[in-house]
Structure formats: C-alpha cells, structure tokens
XYZ file of N, CA and C in Angstrom:
786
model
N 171.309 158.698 -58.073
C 171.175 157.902 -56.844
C 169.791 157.287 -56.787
N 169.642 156.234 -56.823
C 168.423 155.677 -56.829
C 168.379 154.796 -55.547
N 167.671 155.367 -54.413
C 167.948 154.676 -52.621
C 166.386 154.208 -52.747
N 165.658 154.328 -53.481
C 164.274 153.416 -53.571
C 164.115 152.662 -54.886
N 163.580 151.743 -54.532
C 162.821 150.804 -55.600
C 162.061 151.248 -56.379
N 162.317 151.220 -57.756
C 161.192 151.442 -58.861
C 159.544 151.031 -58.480
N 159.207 151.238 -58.772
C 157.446 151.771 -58.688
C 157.214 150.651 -59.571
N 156.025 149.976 -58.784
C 155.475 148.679 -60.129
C 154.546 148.973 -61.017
N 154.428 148.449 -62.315
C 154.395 148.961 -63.746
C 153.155 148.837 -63.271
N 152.370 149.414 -64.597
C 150.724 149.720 -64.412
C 149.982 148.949 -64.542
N 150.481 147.515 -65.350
C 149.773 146.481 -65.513
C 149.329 145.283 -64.064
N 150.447 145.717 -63.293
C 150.678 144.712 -61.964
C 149.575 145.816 -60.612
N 150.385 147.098 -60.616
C 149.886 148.207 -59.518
C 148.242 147.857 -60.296
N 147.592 148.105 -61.722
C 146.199 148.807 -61.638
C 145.207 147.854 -62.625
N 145.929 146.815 -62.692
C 145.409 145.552 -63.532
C 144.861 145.922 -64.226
N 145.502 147.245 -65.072
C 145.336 147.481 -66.177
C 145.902 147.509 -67.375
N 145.841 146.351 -68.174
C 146.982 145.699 -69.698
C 147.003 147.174 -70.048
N 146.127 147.628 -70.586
C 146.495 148.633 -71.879
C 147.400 150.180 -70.715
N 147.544 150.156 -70.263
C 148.282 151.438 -69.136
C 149.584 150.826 -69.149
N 149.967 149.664 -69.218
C 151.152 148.859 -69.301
C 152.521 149.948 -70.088
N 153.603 150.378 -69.381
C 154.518 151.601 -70.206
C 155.447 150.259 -70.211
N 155.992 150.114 -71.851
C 157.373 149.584 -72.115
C 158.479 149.948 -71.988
N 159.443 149.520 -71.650
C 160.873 150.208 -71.604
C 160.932 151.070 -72.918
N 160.714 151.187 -73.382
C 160.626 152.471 -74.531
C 159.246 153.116 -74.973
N 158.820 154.181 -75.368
C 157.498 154.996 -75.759
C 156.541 154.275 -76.995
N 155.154 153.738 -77.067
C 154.798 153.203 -77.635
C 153.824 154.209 -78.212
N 153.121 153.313 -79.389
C 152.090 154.330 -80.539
C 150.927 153.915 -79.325
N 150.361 155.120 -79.383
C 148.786 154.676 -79.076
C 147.818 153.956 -79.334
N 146.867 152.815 -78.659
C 146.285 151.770 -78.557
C 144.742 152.361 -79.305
N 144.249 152.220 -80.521
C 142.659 152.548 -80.587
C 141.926 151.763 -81.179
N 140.781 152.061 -80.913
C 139.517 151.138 -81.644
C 138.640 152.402 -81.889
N 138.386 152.936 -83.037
C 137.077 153.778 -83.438
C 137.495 155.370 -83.605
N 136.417 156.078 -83.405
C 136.968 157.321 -83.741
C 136.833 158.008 -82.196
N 136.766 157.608 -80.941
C 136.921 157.574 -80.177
C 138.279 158.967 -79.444
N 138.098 160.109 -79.090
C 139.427 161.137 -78.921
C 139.411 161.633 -77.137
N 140.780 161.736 -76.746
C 140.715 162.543 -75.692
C 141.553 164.179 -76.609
N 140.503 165.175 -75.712
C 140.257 166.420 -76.535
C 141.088 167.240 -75.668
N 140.981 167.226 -74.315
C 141.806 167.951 -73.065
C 142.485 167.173 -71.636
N 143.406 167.467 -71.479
C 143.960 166.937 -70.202
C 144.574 168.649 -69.338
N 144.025 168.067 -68.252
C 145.139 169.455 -67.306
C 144.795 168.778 -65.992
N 146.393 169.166 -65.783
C 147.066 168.133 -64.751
C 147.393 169.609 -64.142
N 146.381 169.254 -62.613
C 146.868 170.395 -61.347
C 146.574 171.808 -61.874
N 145.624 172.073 -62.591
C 144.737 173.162 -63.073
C 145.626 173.895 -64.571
N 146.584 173.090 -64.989
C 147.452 174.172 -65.171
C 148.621 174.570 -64.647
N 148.962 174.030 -63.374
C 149.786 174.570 -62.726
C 151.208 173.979 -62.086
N 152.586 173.725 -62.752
C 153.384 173.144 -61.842
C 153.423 172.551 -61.040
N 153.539 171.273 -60.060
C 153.338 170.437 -59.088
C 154.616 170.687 -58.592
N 154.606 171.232 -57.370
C 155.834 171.635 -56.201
C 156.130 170.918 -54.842
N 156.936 169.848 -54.889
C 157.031 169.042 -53.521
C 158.092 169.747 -52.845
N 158.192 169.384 -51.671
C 159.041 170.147 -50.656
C 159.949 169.066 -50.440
N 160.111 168.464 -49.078
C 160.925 167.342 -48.840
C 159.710 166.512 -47.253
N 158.496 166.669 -47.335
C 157.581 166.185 -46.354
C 156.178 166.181 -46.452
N 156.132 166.917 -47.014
C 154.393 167.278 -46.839
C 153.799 166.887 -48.403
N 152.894 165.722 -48.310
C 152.325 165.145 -49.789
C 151.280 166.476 -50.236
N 151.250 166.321 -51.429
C 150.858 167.279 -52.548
C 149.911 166.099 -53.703
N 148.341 166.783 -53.053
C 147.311 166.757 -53.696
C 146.638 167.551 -54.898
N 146.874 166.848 -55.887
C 146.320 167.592 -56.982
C 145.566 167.179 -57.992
N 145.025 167.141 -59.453
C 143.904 166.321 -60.407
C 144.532 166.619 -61.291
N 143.990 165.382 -62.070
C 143.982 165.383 -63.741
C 142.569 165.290 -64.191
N 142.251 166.132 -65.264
C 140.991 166.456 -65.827
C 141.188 165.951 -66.981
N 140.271 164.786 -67.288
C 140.481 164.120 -69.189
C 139.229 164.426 -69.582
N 139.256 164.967 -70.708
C 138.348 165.391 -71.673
C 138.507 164.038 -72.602
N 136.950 163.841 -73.041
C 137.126 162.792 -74.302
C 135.564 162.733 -74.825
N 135.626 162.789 -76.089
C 134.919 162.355 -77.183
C 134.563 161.495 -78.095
N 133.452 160.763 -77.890
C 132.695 159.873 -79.034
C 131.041 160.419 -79.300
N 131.023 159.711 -80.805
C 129.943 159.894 -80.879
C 128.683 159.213 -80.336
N 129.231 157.856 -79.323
C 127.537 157.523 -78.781
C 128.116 157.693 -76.875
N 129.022 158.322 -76.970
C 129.299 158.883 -75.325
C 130.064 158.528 -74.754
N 130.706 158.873 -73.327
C 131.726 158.881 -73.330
C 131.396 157.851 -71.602
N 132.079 156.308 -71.697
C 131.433 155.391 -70.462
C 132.478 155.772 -69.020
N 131.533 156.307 -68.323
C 131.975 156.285 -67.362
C 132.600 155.487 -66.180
N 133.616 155.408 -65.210
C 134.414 155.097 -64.601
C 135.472 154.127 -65.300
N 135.577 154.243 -66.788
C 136.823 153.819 -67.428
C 137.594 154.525 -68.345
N 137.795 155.766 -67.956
C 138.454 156.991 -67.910
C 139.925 156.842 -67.008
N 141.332 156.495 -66.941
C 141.578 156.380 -65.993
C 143.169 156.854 -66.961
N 143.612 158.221 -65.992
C 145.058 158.618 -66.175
C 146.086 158.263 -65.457
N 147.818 158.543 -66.158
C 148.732 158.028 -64.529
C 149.754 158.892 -65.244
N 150.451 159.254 -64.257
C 151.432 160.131 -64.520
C 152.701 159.588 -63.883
N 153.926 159.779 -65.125
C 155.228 158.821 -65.164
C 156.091 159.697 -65.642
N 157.458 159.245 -65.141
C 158.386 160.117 -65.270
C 159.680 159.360 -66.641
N 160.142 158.139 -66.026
C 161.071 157.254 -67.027
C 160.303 155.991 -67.157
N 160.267 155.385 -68.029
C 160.018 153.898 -68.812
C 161.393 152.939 -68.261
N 160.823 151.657 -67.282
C 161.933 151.133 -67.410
C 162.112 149.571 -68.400
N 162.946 149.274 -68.747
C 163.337 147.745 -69.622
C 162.117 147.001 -69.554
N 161.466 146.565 -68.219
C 161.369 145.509 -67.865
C 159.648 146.275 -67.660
N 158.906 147.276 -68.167
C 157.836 147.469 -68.122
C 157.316 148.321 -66.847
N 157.779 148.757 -65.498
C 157.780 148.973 -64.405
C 158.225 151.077 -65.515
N 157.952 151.405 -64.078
C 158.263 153.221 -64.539
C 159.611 153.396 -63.083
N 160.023 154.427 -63.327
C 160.795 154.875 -62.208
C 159.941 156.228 -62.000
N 159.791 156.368 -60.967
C 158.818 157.781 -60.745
C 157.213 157.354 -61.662
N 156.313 157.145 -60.938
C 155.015 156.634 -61.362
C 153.934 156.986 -59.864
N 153.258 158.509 -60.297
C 151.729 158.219 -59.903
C 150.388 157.959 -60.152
N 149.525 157.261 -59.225
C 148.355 156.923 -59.524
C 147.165 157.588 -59.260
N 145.971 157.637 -59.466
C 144.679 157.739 -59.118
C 144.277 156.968 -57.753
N 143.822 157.561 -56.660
C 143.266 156.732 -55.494
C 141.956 155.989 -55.947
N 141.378 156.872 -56.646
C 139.601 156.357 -56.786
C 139.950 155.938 -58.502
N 139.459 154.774 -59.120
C 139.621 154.423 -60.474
C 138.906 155.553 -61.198
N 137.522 155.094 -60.743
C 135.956 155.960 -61.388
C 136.122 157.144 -61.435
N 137.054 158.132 -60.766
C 137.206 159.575 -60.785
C 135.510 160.020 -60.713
N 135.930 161.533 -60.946
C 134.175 162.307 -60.904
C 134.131 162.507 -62.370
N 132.814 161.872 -62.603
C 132.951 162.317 -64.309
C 131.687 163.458 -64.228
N 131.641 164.708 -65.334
C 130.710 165.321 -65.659
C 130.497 165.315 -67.390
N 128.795 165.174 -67.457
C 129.280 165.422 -69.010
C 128.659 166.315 -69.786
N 129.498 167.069 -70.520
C 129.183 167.679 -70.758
C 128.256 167.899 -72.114
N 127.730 167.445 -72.847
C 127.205 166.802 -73.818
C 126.790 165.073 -73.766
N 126.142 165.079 -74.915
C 125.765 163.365 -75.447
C 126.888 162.934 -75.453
N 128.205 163.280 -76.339
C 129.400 163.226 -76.964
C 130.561 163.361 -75.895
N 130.254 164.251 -74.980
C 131.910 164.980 -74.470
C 131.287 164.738 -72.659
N 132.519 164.410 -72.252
C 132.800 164.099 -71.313
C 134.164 164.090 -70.356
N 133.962 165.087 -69.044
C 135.271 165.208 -68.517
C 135.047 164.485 -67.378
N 136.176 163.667 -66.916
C 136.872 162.978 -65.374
C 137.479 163.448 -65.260
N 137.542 163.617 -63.659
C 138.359 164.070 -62.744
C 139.061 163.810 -62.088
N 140.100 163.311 -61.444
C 140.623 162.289 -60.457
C 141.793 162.989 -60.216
N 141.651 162.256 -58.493
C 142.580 162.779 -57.644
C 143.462 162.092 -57.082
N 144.681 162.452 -57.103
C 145.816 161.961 -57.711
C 147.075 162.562 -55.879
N 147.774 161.840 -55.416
C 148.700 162.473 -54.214
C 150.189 162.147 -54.542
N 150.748 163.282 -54.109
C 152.398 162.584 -54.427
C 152.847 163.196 -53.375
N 154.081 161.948 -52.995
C 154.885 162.174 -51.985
C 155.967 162.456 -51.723
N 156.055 163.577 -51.799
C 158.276 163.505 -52.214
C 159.236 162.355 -51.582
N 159.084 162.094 -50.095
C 159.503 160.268 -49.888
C 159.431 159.215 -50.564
N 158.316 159.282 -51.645
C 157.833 157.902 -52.048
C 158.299 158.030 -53.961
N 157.470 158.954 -54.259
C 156.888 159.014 -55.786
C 158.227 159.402 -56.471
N 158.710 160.689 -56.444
C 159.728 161.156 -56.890
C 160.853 159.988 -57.275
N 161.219 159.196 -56.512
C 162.368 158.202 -56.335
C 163.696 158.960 -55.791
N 164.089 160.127 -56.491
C 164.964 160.579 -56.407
C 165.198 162.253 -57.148
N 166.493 162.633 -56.860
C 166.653 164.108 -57.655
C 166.191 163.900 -59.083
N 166.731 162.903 -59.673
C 166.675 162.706 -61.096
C 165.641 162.937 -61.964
N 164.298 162.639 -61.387
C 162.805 163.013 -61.939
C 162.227 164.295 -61.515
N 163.101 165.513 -61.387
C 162.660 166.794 -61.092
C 162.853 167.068 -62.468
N 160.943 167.726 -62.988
C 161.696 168.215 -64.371
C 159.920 167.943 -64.730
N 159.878 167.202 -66.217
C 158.798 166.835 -66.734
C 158.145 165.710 -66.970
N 156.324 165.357 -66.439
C 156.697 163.964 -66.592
C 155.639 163.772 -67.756
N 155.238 163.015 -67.958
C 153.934 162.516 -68.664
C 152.963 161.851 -68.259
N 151.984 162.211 -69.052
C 150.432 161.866 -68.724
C 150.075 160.934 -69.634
N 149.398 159.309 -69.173
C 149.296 158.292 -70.105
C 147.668 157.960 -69.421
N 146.938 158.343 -70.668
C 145.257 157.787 -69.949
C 144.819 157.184 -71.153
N 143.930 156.401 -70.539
C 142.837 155.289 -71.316
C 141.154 155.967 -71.138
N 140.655 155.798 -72.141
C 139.089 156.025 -72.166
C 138.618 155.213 -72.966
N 136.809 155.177 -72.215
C 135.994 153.955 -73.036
C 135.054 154.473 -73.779
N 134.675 154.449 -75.002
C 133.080 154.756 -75.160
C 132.036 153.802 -74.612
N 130.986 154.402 -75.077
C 129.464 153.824 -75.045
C 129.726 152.200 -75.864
N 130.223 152.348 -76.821
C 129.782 151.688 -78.263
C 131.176 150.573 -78.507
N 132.428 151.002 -76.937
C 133.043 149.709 -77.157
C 134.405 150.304 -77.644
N 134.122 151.437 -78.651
C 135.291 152.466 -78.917
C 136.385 152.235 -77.472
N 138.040 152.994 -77.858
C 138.675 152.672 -76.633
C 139.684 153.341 -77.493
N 140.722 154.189 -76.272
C 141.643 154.792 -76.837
C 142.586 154.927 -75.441
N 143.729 154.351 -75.907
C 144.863 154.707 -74.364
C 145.961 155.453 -75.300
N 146.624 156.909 -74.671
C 146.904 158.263 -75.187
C 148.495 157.599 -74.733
N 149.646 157.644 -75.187
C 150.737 156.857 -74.918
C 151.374 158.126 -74.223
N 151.101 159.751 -74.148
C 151.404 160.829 -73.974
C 150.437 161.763 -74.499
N 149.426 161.698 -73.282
C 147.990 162.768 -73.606
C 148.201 163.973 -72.937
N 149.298 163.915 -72.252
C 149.575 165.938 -71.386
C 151.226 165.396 -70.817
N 151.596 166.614 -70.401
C 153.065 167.105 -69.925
C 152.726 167.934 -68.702
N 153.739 167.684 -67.630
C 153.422 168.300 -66.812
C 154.844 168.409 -65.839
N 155.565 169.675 -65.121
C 156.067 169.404 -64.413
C 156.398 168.980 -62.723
N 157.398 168.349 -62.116
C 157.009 168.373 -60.987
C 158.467 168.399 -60.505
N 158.243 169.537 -59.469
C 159.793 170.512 -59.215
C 160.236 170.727 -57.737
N 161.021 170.715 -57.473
C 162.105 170.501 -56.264
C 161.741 172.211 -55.707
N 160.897 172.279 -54.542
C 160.438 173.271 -53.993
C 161.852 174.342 -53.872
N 161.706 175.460 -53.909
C 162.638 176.592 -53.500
C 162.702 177.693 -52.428
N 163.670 177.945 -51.774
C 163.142 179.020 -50.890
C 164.574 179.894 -51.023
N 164.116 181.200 -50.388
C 165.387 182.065 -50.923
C 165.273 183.388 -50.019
N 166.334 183.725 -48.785
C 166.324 184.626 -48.005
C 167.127 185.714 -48.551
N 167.147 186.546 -47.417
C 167.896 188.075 -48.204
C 167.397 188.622 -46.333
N 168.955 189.826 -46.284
C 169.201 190.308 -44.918
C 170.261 191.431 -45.513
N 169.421 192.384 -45.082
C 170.459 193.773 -45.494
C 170.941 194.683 -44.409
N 172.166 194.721 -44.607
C 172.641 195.377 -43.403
C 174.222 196.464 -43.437
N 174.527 197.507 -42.562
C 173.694 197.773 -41.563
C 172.216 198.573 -41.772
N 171.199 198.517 -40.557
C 170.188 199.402 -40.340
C 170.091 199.560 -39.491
N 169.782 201.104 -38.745
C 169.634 202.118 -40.194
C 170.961 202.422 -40.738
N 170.642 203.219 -41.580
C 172.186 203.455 -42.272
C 172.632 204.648 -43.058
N 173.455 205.272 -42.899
C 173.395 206.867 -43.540
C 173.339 206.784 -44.831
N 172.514 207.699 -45.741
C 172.536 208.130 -47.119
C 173.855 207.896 -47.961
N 173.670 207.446 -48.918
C 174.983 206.795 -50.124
C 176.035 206.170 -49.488
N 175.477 205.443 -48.070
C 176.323 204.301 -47.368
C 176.349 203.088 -47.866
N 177.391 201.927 -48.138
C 177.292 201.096 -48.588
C 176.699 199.760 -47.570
N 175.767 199.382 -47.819
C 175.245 198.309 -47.490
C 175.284 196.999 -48.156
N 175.756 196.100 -47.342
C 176.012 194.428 -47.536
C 174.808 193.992 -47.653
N 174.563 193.037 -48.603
C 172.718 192.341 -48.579
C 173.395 190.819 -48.717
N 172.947 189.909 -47.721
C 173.537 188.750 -48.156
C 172.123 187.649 -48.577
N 172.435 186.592 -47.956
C 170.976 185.782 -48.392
C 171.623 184.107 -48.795
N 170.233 183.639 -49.257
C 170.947 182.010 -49.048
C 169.541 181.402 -50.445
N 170.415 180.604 -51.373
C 168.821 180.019 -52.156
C 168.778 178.548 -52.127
N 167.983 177.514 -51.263
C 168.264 176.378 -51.016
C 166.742 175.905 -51.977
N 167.047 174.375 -52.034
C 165.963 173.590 -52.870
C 166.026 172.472 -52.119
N 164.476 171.742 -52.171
C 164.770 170.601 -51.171
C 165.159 169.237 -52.135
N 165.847 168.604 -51.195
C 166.460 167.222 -51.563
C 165.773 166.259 -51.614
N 165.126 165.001 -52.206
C 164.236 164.400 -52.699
C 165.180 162.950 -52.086
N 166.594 163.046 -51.753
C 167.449 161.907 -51.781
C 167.664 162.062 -50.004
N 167.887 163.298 -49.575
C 168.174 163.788 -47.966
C 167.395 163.707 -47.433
N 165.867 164.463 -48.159
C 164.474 165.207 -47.500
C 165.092 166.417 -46.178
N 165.940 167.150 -46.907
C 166.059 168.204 -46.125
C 166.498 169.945 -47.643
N 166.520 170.448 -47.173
C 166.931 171.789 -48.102
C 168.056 171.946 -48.176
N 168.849 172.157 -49.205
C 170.207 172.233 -49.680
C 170.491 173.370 -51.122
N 171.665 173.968 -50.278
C 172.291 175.416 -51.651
C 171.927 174.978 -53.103
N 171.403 175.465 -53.652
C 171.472 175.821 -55.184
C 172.409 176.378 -56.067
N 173.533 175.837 -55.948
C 174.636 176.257 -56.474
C 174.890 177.035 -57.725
N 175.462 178.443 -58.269
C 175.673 178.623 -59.236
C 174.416 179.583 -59.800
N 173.501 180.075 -59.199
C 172.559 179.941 -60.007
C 172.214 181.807 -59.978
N 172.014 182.403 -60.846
C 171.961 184.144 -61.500
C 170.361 184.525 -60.521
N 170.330 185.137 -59.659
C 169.450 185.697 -58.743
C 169.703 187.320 -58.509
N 167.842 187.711 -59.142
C 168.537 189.256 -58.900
C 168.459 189.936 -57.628
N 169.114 191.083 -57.045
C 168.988 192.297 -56.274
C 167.945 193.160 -56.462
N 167.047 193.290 -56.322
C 165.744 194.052 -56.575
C 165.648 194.920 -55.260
N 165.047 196.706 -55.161
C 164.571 197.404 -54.433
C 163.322 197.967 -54.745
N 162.484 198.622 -54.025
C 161.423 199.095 -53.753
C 161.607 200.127 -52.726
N 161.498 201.476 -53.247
C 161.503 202.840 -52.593
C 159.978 202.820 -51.641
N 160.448 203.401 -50.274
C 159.248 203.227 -49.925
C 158.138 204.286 -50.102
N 156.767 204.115 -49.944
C 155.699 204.702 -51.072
C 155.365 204.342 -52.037
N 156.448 203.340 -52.584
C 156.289 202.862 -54.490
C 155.238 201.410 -54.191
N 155.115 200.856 -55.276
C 154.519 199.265 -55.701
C 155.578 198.620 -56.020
N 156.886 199.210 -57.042
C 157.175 198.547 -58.049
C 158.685 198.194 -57.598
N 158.915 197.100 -57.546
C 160.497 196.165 -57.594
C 161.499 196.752 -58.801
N 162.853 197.250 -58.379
C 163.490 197.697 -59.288
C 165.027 196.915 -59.110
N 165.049 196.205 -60.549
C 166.459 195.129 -59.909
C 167.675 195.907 -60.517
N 168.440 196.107 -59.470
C 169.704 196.717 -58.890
C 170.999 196.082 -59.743
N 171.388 194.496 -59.777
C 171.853 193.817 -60.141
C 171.589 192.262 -60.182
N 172.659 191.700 -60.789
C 172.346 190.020 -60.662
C 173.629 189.314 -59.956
N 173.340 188.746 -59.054
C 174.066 187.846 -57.798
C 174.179 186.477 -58.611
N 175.538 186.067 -58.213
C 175.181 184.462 -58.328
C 175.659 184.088 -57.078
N 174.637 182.312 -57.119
C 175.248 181.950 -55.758
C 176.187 181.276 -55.841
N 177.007 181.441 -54.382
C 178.131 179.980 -54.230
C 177.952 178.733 -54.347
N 179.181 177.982 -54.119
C 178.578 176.772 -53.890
C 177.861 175.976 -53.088
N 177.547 177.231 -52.172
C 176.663 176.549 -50.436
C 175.449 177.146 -50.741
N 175.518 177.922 -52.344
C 173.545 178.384 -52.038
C 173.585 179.637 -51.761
N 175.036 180.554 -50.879
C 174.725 181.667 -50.624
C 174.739 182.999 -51.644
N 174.195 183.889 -51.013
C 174.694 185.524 -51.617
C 175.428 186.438 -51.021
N 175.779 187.053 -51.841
C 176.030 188.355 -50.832
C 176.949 188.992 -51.857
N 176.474 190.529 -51.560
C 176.767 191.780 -52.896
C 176.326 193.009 -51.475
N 177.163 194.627 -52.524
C 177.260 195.290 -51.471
C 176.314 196.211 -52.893
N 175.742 197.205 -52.129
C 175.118 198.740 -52.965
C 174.568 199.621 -52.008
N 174.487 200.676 -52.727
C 174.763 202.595 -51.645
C 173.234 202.527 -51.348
N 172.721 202.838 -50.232
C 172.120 202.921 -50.122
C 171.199 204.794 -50.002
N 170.380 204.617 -51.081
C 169.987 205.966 -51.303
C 168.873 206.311 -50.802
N 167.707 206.003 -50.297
C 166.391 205.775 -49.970
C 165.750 204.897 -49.085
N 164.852 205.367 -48.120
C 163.876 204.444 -47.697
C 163.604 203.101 -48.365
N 163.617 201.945 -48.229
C 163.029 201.359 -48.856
C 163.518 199.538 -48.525
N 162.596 199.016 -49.705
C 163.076 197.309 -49.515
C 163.889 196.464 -50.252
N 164.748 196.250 -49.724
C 165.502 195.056 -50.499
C 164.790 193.289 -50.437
N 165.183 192.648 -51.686
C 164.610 191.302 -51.994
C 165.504 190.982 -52.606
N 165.640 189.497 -53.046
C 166.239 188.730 -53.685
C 165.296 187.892 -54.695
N 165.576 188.144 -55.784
C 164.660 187.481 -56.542
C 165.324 186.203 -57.621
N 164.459 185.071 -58.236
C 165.079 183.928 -58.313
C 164.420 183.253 -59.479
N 164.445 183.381 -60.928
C 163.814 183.300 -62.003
C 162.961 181.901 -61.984
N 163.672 180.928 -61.446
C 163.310 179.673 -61.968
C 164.351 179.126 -62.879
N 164.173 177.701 -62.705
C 165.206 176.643 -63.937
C 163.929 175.230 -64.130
N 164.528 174.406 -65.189
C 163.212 173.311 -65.495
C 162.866 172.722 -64.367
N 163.868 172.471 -63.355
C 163.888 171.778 -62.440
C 163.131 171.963 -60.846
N 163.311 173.742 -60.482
C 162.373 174.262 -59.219
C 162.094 175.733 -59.714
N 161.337 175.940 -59.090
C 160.814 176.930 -59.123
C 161.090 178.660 -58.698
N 160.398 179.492 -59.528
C 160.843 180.353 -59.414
C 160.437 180.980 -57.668
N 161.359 181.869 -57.046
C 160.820 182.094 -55.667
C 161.246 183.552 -55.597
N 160.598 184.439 -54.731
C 161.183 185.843 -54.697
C 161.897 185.558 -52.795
N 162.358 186.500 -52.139
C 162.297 186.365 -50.674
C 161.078 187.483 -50.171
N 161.208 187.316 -48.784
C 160.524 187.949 -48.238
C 161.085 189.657 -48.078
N 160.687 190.829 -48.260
C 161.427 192.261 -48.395
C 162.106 192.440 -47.045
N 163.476 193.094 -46.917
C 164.012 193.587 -45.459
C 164.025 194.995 -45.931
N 163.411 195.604 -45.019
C 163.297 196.999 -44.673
C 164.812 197.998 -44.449
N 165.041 198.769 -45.165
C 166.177 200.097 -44.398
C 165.887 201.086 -44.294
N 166.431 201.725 -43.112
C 166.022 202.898 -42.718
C 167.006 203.820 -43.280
N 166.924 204.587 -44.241
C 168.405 205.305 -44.463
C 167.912 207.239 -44.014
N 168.870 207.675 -44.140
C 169.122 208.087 -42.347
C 170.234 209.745 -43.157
C-alpha cells in the first residue's frame, strides 16, 4: 500500500549530484585513496518508530585521507528502495549538512549528524520495515572524494508491545490458571497498533525470591494478536509473556502479573 508519495531523490531534496540513488544499486564514485573507515547509525542500535512520536537519532562517518579529512562535506542519507526514475521510496535526511565533525588525527576524521524520522512521513508504508542503507559522500583536503553507494546497514522496525493477565488470583496450589495476553505492532499505513498474527511467544515464570525467568512453554498468537494458554499453578510468583523478535519489530517482553498461590 503505498497512501504517500515517494520522497524526492537526493539530487533535487540536497543538491547533491553525487548522493543521486538510481533505480538500481550503483559502484561507488572515487577520486584518490581517499576511505570511509566507520559508519554507526543510532549508536549501534535498531531504530524503533511507533505510529506518532518522531525518533531522533545519528550517523557517525569515519573517513580517511592522507592530507585530511574537509570538513562540512561529509554528508550521509539513509534509504530504504531505489526507485526507476532516481527518487527513493522511504528516504532520510540530515537537518544540518556540516554535521559536528571531530578529528581525530591529521588523517582521520569523524561527523556526526543528526538525522529525525517520522513514522507519518519517512517510512511511506509497512513495506520498508526491515533494513535500510546508508549512502555518504566525503571530501578530502587535497580534492580526494569518495560517495560509499552502501557504507552501513541499519534497521528500522515497527514498534511492539505485548500484554499478559493471569488469572484466577489468588489461586489454590496445582490449580490451573488461564494466562491470556495480546502482541500488537504499530501500523505505519493506520498509525494505530494492530495483532501480530501467528507469531511463537514464550510463557515465562519467576518464583518469587528468584531473579531468573523460566519459560514454561511457547504460545502462538491468533489472528487478532491474541494469547491465551492454561498451566498449574505451583508457587508464588510472576508470569510474562515474552516475544523474540522478527526482521521486521522488535523483540518485547510484557510487564510481570503477580499470583498469589494459596
């Protein structure tokens, strides 16, 4: 479902030729011996939109020459599909061009730049939940120039949330107790949260006194997202629902419900 307009290509949005993505993946653009050495997009860390609230995060480019590395023409963008006609579907930018550069040597030099995405806007749709790519350009001192056609990978994933309700409580010793629960992901096409259909989520307890999560069994959900499984209840303690992750969202545990067993 595509209910928004493609995102304009990089050459038009950042009047920048060489950032320009073709409807298909191109070799990288260089002049010299000129290298980007590191990229990390969001520290390292998964980029998680919900269905409202924009999500601020950086890309850090590392790059190397030997007469230095020119500052404020350092400049990354992160894209999801290449379309025909030069334009991306799912395409974010840098607010500030110049980013923060530090350097770290004569030679080496990292920018920083900060980068916002909007699950309304950027995403386009369900379809770009998953992995996107990182396409940056750097300048040397000396004229050197290198644009990375795919300088980092990164994902950006359809937020998750996942309840759990065990009942009855309290409840007598080796009584069987119902645990139900619900695992929704938000919609990028609705902007609201919707079932996760199908998907292997375990039953985990915690005796109370303990630290440690002990999974019971594995639930799948319906087709509305829900759970629900029955087990004896032997002990004090907490029930959770726990939720591995897929390429697409993220892994989520729930919050623990308490039983009193009796």
């Amino acid at each position: 479902m595509q209910h928004r307009t493609a995102v304009a290509g990089f050459a038009g949005a950042l009047a920048l030729s060489a950032l320009t993505i073709p409807g298909a993946a191109q070799a990288d653009d260089f002049s010299g011996d000129i290298k980007i050495t590191e990229v990390i997009v969001n520290g390292g860390k998964d980029i998680v939109l919900g269905t409202t609230d924009v999500k601020t995060f950086t890309i850090a480019v590392t790059a190397v020459d030997d007469s230095g590395i020119e500052t404020g023409n350092t400049y990354p963008v992160m894209w999801h599909t290449p379309l025909p006609n030069g334009d991306s579907y799912g395409l974010v930018t840098p607010g500030n061009i110049a980013g923060t550069c530090v350097r770290q040597s004569s030679t080496t030099t990292t920018c920083t730049h900060t980068l916002k995405m909007n699950p309304r806007i950027h995403p386009q749709d369900n379809t770009t939940a998953g992995t996107w790519t990182v396409r940056s350009h750097v300048l040397a001192n000396d004229g050197d120039y290198l644009t990375k056609d795919s300088a980092a990978k990164a994902r950006v994933l359809r937020n998750s949330r996942l309840t759990v309700n065990a009942s009855p409580e309290p409840v007598k010793k080796n009584k069987t107790i119902t645990v139900t629960g619900a695992l929704t992901r938000a919609n990028w096409e609705t902007y609201k949260y919707a079932g996760y259909t199908k998907q292997p989520v375990k039953l985990q307890f915690k005796k109370k006194g303990t630290n440690t999560y002990k999974t019971l069994k594995s639930v799948t959900t319906d087709s509305k997202g829900n759970l629900k499984t029955a087990t004896k209840a032997t002990a004090d303690g907490y029930f959770r629902y726990s939720f591995a992750g897929t390429s697409t969202t993220p892994a989520v545990a729930s919050a623990a419900d308490y039983v009193d067993v009796r």
